[in-house]
């Protein structure tokens, strides 16, 4: 049988680029096809943060961490998962993955020591200093270029080539008809299905209707192709949401504004839930209460958020409004001023410890709100889905009976995630990129070693 390439990587985000580099460095030929006209996908939009337990960067910073501790953290918020072994595997390989990113890929990422992040009991995230995923993607692209790995943009995979149950490459549409690329191994790195409303409705109904806030490539092809050939799916109800996307600006209102003691009200000027559920978990609650919500915070919170570049950009574009008192702020958003004043007063009483919060919130950040006040109209957003093809510890796609589908690998958003079985509360910061880079790398390494074994 003749092949065009040893390993075909579909999708050029963090997962596909990791897979391609790992396979190439193991001595096999690799090609990457990317549907959109530029590589990067959701990885470009992310903050580029990858968690690792017991990385040498943590040790250098005097931090004592372990995969066991990370597993306990991840499962502490995920509670239930279809695949505990995968969560364990990701925790175990996290340190070598981040060190590989730095040492082999040349990624300019550093351990973030200034703060821990959602779901982590210790400083564990490694990210570009800029916190821009595009910088991480640029480092990947430089590594791809240095290795002269072919990367074809504007080449959408339309389907897999499958013969006698073995995956042998893919059918690709470059805009002038469909052609076949035959490969010994095919790696699905096409992300999840958050940009496909029908699949979101089917698998994550609680967040269906929220605006999708990721890159446009995530249409769920991996799920569709996988189902056709008997692949198993796992954790399909899990996703990451964002409770406060500034409307109509479309950029994120920093969650610092809420975490540090801000609140959210609906169009009736009333609060509707415990905002300390977090930006992902609270997205569903915002969606359920109505079309828009309004964030309210004050000057001391503004000053903290002002240290974040993206927040100040939103301020410059007029997404955040300022008023000396609550009545004036309410008028700016067409809200009932008397009701908003009542809500803020009740919130402040709880923040001062005088009464219990009606929704059970116990952390009020910097304390009771006082003028001048700031406000922002927001809608909930969906970032990415966290369920997908069930894979083994080396990213091989599995059938319902647990046996691997020959020739097929998946990672990142195309594969089952580590953020719990369903909902948004199980997403710990960095879960998306960890499964992208770690499973991508493992897919590349395993594909190359299977090819070498077959040739021996
Ligand atoms: C705003 C935002 C912030 C985030 N911040 C973080 C963070 O800090 N840390 C973290 O861990 N996660 C974060 N995430 C999630 C993270 O970005 C994703 O989980 C991760 O990037 C997924 O990587 P991937 O390689 O699987 O997918 P992607 O990076 O999306 O790459 C998939 C690629 O496949 C291409 N593709 C799709 N279909 C096809 C096809 N049929 N043929 C060919 N190519 C195709 C796509 O166009 C895309 O380029 C964030 C997400 C968003 C939206």
Short mmCIF file of C-alpha atoms and ligand atoms in Angstrom, two decimals, residues 9-18 32-51 117 125-127 131 133 137 152 154-159 171-173 188-192 212-222 225 240 242 252 279 310 382-386 411-415 427-437, ligand 1:
data_model
loop_
_atom_site.label_atom_id
_atom_site.label_comp_id
_atom_site.label_asym_id
_atom_site.label_seq_id
_atom_site.Cartn_x
_atom_site.Cartn_y
_atom_site.Cartn_z
CA UNK A 9 -2.41 15.83 11.39
CA UNK A 10 -5.81 17.45 10.96
CA UNK A 11 -6.08 20.87 12.61
CA UNK A 12 -3.35 23.35 13.45
CA UNK A 13 -4.07 24.42 17.02
CA UNK A 14 -1.97 23.51 20.05
CA UNK A 15 -2.90 19.83 19.75
CA UNK A 16 -2.11 19.42 16.05
CA UNK A 17 1.10 21.44 16.25
CA UNK A 18 2.28 19.42 19.28
CA UNK A 32 -0.71 19.23 8.73
CA UNK A 33 -3.98 20.33 7.11
CA UNK A 34 -5.95 23.24 8.53
CA UNK A 35 -9.50 24.19 7.58
CA UNK A 36 -9.28 27.91 8.23
CA UNK A 37 -7.07 30.38 6.39
CA UNK A 38 -4.76 30.70 9.37
CA UNK A 39 -3.55 28.27 12.01
CA UNK A 40 -4.15 28.66 15.73
CA UNK A 41 -7.82 27.91 16.36
CA UNK A 42 -8.98 28.39 19.94
CA UNK A 43 -5.41 28.03 21.10
CA UNK A 44 -4.70 31.50 19.67
CA UNK A 45 -7.60 33.00 21.62
CA UNK A 46 -6.64 31.41 24.92
CA UNK A 47 -4.39 32.87 27.58
CA UNK A 48 -1.85 30.16 26.68
CA UNK A 49 -1.87 28.76 30.22
CA UNK A 50 -0.81 25.13 30.66
CA UNK A 51 -0.83 23.49 34.11
CA UNK A 117 -6.13 29.71 39.26
CA UNK A 125 -0.03 27.38 35.36
CA UNK A 126 2.76 28.05 32.87
CA UNK A 127 1.98 30.76 30.31
CA UNK A 131 -0.95 35.78 28.62
CA UNK A 133 -2.30 32.25 23.41
CA UNK A 137 0.98 29.50 18.84
CA UNK A 152 -1.57 23.66 4.43
CA UNK A 154 -7.56 26.46 3.74
CA UNK A 155 -7.59 22.66 3.56
CA UNK A 156 -10.63 21.27 5.36
CA UNK A 157 -10.79 17.57 6.10
CA UNK A 158 -14.22 16.38 4.98
CA UNK A 159 -14.03 12.78 6.07
CA UNK A 171 -10.44 13.35 2.30
CA UNK A 172 -9.48 17.00 2.06
CA UNK A 173 -11.22 19.93 0.41
CA UNK A 188 -7.62 14.36 14.89
CA UNK A 189 -6.81 17.76 16.37
CA UNK A 190 -9.90 19.60 15.12
CA UNK A 191 -11.14 20.76 18.57
CA UNK A 192 -14.70 20.25 19.84
CA UNK A 212 -20.12 30.91 21.08
CA UNK A 213 -17.00 32.79 21.95
CA UNK A 214 -14.20 30.73 20.41
CA UNK A 215 -12.58 30.31 17.01
CA UNK A 216 -14.83 29.43 14.09
CA UNK A 217 -13.31 26.03 13.33
CA UNK A 218 -14.89 23.99 16.12
CA UNK A 219 -17.74 22.28 14.28
CA UNK A 220 -17.54 18.86 15.85
CA UNK A 221 -16.28 16.84 12.90
CA UNK A 222 -14.31 14.53 15.18
CA UNK A 225 -16.53 10.96 11.96
CA UNK A 240 -16.33 25.84 29.63
CA UNK A 242 -18.03 32.53 30.52
CA UNK A 252 -14.63 39.50 28.10
CA UNK A 279 -17.09 32.58 35.49
CA UNK A 310 -7.94 43.45 27.98
CA UNK A 382 -19.59 29.36 25.50
CA UNK A 383 -15.81 28.99 25.15
CA UNK A 384 -15.35 25.39 24.21
CA UNK A 385 -16.74 21.91 24.78
CA UNK A 386 -14.87 19.40 26.92
CA UNK A 411 -6.36 15.00 21.39
CA UNK A 412 -7.36 18.42 22.66
CA UNK A 413 -10.97 19.41 22.14
CA UNK A 414 -11.53 16.49 19.74
CA UNK A 415 -11.02 14.01 22.58
CA UNK A 427 -13.33 23.12 34.31
CA UNK A 428 -10.03 23.92 36.01
CA UNK A 429 -7.88 26.60 34.36
CA UNK A 430 -5.63 25.10 31.74
CA UNK A 431 -7.60 21.87 31.23
CA UNK A 432 -8.11 22.77 27.57
CA UNK A 433 -4.50 23.32 26.63
CA UNK A 434 -3.17 20.52 28.83
CA UNK A 435 -5.20 17.91 26.96
CA UNK A 436 -4.32 19.62 23.67
CA UNK A 437 -0.56 19.67 24.17
C1 LIG B 1 -11.30 32.92 25.06
C2 LIG B 1 -10.72 31.59 25.42
C3 LIG B 1 -9.73 31.50 26.42
C4 LIG B 1 -9.17 30.26 26.76
N1 LIG B 1 -8.13 30.21 27.67
C5 LIG B 1 -7.54 29.01 27.94
C6 LIG B 1 -6.36 28.90 28.76
O1 LIG B 1 -5.77 29.88 29.20
N2 LIG B 1 -5.86 27.67 29.05
C7 LIG B 1 -6.43 26.53 28.53
O2 LIG B 1 -5.98 25.45 28.82
N3 LIG B 1 -7.49 26.61 27.68
C8 LIG B 1 -8.04 27.81 27.37
N4 LIG B 1 -9.08 27.87 26.49
C9 LIG B 1 -9.44 26.62 25.81
C10 LIG B 1 -8.36 26.25 24.80
O3 LIG B 1 -8.18 27.35 23.94
C11 LIG B 1 -8.77 25.02 24.00
O4 LIG B 1 -9.19 24.00 24.86
C12 LIG B 1 -7.55 24.51 23.19
O5 LIG B 1 -6.99 25.60 22.49
C13 LIG B 1 -7.94 23.41 22.26
O6 LIG B 1 -6.82 23.13 21.43
P1 LIG B 1 -7.04 22.28 20.13
O7 LIG B 1 -5.71 22.20 19.46
O8 LIG B 1 -7.75 21.03 20.46
O9 LIG B 1 -8.06 23.15 19.26
P2 LIG B 1 -7.82 24.50 18.44
O10 LIG B 1 -6.74 25.32 19.00
O11 LIG B 1 -9.15 25.15 18.25
O12 LIG B 1 -7.31 23.96 17.04
C14 LIG B 1 -8.15 23.18 16.22
C15 LIG B 1 -7.86 23.54 14.78
O13 LIG B 1 -8.47 22.58 13.94
C16 LIG B 1 -9.03 23.25 12.83
N5 LIG B 1 -10.08 22.43 12.23
C17 LIG B 1 -11.34 22.24 12.67
N6 LIG B 1 -12.01 21.41 11.84
C18 LIG B 1 -11.15 21.06 10.86
C19 LIG B 1 -11.26 20.25 9.70
N7 LIG B 1 -12.40 19.62 9.37
N8 LIG B 1 -10.17 20.11 8.90
C20 LIG B 1 -8.99 20.75 9.20
N9 LIG B 1 -8.85 21.56 10.27
C21 LIG B 1 -9.92 21.71 11.09
C22 LIG B 1 -9.53 24.54 13.42
O14 LIG B 1 -9.77 25.53 12.43
C23 LIG B 1 -8.43 24.90 14.41
O15 LIG B 1 -7.42 25.70 13.83
C24 LIG B 1 -9.64 29.09 26.11
C25 LIG B 1 -10.63 29.17 25.11
C26 LIG B 1 -11.16 30.41 24.76
C27 LIG B 1 -12.19 30.47 23.68
#
